[in-house]
Coordinates of C-alpha atoms and ligand atoms in Angstrom, one line a residue:
X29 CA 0.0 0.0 0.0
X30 CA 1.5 3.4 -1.0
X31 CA 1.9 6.2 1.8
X32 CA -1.2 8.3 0.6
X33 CA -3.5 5.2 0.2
X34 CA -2.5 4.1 3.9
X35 CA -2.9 8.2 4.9
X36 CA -6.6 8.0 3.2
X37 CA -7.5 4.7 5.1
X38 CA -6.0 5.8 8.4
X39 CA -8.3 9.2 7.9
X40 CA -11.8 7.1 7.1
X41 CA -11.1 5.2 10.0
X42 CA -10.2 8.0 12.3
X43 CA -13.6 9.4 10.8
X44 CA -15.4 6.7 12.9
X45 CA -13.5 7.5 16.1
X46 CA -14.8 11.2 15.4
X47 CA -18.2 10.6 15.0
X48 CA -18.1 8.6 18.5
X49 CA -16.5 11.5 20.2
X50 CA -19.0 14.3 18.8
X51 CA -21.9 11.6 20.0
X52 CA -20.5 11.8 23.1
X53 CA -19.8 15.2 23.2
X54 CA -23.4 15.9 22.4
X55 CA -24.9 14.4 25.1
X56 CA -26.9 15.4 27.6
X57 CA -24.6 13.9 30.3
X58 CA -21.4 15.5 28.8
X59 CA -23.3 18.6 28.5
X60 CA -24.8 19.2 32.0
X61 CA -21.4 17.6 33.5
X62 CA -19.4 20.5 31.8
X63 CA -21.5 23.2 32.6
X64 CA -21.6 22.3 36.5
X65 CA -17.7 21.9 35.8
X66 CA -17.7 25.3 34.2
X67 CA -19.6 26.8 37.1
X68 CA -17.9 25.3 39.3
X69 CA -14.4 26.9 38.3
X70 CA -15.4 29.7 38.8
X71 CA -17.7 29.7 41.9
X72 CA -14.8 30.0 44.2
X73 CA -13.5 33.0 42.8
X74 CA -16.6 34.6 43.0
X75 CA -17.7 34.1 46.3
X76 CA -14.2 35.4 46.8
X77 CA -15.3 38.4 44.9
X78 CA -18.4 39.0 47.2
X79 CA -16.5 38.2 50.0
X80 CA -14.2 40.8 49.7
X81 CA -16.7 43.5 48.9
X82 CA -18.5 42.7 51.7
X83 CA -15.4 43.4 54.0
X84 CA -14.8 46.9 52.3
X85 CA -18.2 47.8 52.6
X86 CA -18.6 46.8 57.0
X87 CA -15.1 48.8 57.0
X88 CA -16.6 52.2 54.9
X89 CA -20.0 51.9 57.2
X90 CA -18.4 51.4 60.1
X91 CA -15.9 54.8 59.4
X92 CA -19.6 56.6 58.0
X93 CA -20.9 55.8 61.3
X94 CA -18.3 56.9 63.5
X95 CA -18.5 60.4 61.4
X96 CA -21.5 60.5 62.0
X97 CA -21.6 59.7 65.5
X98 CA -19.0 63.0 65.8
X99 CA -21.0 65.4 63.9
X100 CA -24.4 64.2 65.8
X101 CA -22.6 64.9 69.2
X102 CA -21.3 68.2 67.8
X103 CA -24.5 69.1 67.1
X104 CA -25.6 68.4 70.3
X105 CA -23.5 70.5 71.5
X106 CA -25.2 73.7 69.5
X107 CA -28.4 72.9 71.5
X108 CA -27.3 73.5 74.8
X109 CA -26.2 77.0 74.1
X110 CA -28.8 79.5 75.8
X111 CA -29.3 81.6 72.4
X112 CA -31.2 84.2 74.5
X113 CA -28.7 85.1 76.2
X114 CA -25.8 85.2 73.0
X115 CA -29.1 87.2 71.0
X116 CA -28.0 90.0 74.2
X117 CA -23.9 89.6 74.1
X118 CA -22.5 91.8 71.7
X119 CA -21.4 89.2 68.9
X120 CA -25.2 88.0 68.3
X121 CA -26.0 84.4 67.4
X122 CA -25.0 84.5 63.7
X123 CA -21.6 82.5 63.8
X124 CA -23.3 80.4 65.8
X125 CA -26.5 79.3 63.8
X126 CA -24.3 79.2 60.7
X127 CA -21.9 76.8 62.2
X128 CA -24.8 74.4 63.5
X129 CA -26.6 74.7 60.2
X130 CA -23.3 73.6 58.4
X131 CA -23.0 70.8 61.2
X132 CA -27.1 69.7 60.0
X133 CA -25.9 69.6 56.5
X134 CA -23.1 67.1 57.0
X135 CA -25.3 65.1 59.1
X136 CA -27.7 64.5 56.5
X137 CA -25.4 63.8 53.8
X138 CA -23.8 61.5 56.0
X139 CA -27.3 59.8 56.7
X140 CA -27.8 59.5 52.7
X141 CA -24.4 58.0 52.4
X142 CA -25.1 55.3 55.0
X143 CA -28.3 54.4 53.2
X144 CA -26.5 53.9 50.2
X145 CA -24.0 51.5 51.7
X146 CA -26.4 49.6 54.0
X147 CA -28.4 49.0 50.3
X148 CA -24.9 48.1 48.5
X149 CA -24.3 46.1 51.2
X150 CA -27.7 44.1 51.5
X151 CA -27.3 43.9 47.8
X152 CA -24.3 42.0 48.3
X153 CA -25.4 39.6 50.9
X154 CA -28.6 38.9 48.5
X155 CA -25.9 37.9 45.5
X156 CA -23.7 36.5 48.1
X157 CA -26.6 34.2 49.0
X158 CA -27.8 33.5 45.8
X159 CA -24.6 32.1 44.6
X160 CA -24.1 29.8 47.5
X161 CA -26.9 28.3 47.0
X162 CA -26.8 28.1 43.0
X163 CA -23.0 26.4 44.2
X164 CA -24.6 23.5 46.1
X165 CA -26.8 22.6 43.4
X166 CA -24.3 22.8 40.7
X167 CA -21.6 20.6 43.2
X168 CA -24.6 18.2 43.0
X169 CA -25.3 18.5 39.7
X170 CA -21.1 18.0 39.2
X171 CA -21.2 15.2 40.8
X172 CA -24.1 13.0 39.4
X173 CA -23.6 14.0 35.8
X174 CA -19.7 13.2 36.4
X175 CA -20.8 9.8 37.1
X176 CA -23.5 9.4 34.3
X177 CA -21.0 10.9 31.6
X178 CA -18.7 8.3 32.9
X179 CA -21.2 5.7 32.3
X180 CA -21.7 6.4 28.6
X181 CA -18.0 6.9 28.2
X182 CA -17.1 3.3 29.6
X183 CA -20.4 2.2 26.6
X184 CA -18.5 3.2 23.9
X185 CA -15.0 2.4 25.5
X186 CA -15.0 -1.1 23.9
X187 CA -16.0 0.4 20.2
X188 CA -13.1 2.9 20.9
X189 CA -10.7 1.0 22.1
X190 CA -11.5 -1.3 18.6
X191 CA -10.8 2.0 16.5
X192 CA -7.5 2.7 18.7
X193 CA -6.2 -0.4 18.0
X194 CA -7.1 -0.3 14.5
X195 CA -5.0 3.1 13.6
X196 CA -2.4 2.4 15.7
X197 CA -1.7 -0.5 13.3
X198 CA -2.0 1.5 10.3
X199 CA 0.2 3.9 11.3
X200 CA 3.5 2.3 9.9
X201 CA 2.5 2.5 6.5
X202 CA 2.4 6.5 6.7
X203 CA 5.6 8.4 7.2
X204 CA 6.5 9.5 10.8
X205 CA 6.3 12.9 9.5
X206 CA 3.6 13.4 8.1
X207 CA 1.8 11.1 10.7
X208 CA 2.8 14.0 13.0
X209 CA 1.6 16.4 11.2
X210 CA -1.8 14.7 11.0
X211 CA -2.1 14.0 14.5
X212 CA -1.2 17.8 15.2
X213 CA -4.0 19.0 13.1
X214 CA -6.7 16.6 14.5
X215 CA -6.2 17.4 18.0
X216 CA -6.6 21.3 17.4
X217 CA -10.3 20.6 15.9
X218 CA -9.3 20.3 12.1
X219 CA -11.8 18.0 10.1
X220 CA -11.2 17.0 7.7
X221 CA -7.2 16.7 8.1
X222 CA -6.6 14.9 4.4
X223 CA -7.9 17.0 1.2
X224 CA -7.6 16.1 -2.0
X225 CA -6.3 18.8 -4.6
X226 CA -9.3 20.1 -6.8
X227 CA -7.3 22.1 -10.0
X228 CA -4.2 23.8 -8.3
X229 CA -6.6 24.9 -5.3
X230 CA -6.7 23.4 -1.4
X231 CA -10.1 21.3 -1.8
X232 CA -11.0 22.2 1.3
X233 CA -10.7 26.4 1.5
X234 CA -10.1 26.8 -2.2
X235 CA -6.5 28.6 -1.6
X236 CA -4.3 28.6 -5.0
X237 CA -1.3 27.2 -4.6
X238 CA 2.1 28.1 -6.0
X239 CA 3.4 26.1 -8.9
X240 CA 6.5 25.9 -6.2
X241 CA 4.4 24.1 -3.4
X242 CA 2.6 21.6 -6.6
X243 CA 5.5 20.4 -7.7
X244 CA 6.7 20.2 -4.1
X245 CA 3.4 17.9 -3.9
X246 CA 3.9 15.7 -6.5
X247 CA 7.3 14.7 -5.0
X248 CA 6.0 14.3 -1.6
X249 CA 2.7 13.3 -2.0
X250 CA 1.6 15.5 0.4
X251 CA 2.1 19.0 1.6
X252 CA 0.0 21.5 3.9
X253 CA -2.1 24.3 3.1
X254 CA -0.5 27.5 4.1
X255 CA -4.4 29.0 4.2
X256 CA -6.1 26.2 6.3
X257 CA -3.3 23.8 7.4
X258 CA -4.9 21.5 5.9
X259 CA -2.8 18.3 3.9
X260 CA -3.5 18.3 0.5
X261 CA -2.5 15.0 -1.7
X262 CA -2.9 14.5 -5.0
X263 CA -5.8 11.8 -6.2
Ligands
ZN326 ZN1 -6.6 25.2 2.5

């Protein structure tokens, strides 16, 4: 058997393996286990996330409160001045009512930015919440469908294994090369690998090729496409 014709048969066999892994990939098992797997990856680091807003949020109420605390007792102090008897002093009450008016003014800003924090903060907690308990169903989730994927796996592990064997003993007919090179291509998501040449184009994205990389074909038997990557042979 020539290179090429072994390279064509090890591809249509590969083709069967293919079709078992997009069957399995397209299950339901394979699907929900990934996406509890997915959620799960990044779960942690969330709750981290909320976590650590939470902390800077007690730490900027607790400062707000204190402020507030301060300007409330300052005020305080305002209302135990006798008025009536500054209205009678020669500086009048002016100063005075200005400064506690200013004093009022910062209180209630300082009210309105405690409200705000206590609702970022509730807001928070609520998400925090949320995603603890979307967590302990997905880790459930993660868990079953990790075992029913498993199960369908092992079904077609036999078939597989069948294929496995079945390329592995093709593959000392095709040069180690070029075997490589095939393998490479596969594993990044590339189907099909093989193309046949159609004119002096890639018969697979249609690419011309230079007279340089034909006649570079026609010795080898096989060369890739520089557009896809593809291997192109000659029929
Ligand atoms: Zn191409």
């Amino acid at each position: 058997m020539s290179n090429l014709q072994a390279l064509i048969g090890y591809q249509a066999t590969d083709k069967t393996l293919l079709d078992i892994e997009k069957a399995l990939a397209a299950t339901e098992e394979r699907k929900k286990y990934m996406q509890a797997r997915k959620f799960m990856k990044n779960a942690q680091a969330m709750l981290e996330t909320y976590e650590n807003k939470a902390v800077a949020l007690t730490g900027e109420l607790s400062r707000l409160e204190e402020q507030y605390n301060g300007v409330a007792a300052e005020l305080k102090e305002f209302s135990e001045i006798d008025f009536q008897e500054l209205e009678n002093s020669e500086g009048g009450t002016a100063f005075f009512k200005k400064n506690a008016l200013a004093l009022a003014d910062t209180l209630r800003s300082l009210k309105r930015d405690l409200a705000s924090v206590r609702e970022k903060m509730e807001a928070v907690t609520k998400d925090y919440l949320d995603l603890k308990k979307k967590t302990l169903v997905m880790q459930k989730q993660f868990k079953e469908y990790k075992e029913k994927y498993a199960l369908v796996e092992q079904g077609k592990a036999a078939e597989v294994q069948e294929i496995r064997s079945r390329l592995a003993g093709m593959e000392k007919d095709i040069p180690a090369d070029v075997l490589e090179r095939y393998k490479t291509r596969r594993k990044e998501g590339l189907w099909p690998v093989l193309v046949p040449l159609k004119g002096d184009r890639c018969g697979f994205c249609s690419m011309e090729l230079p007279r340089a990389a034909i006649s570079k074909l026609n010795e080898k038997g096989a060369i890739e496409c520089e557009n896809c990557h593809r291997l192109i042979y000659k029929e």
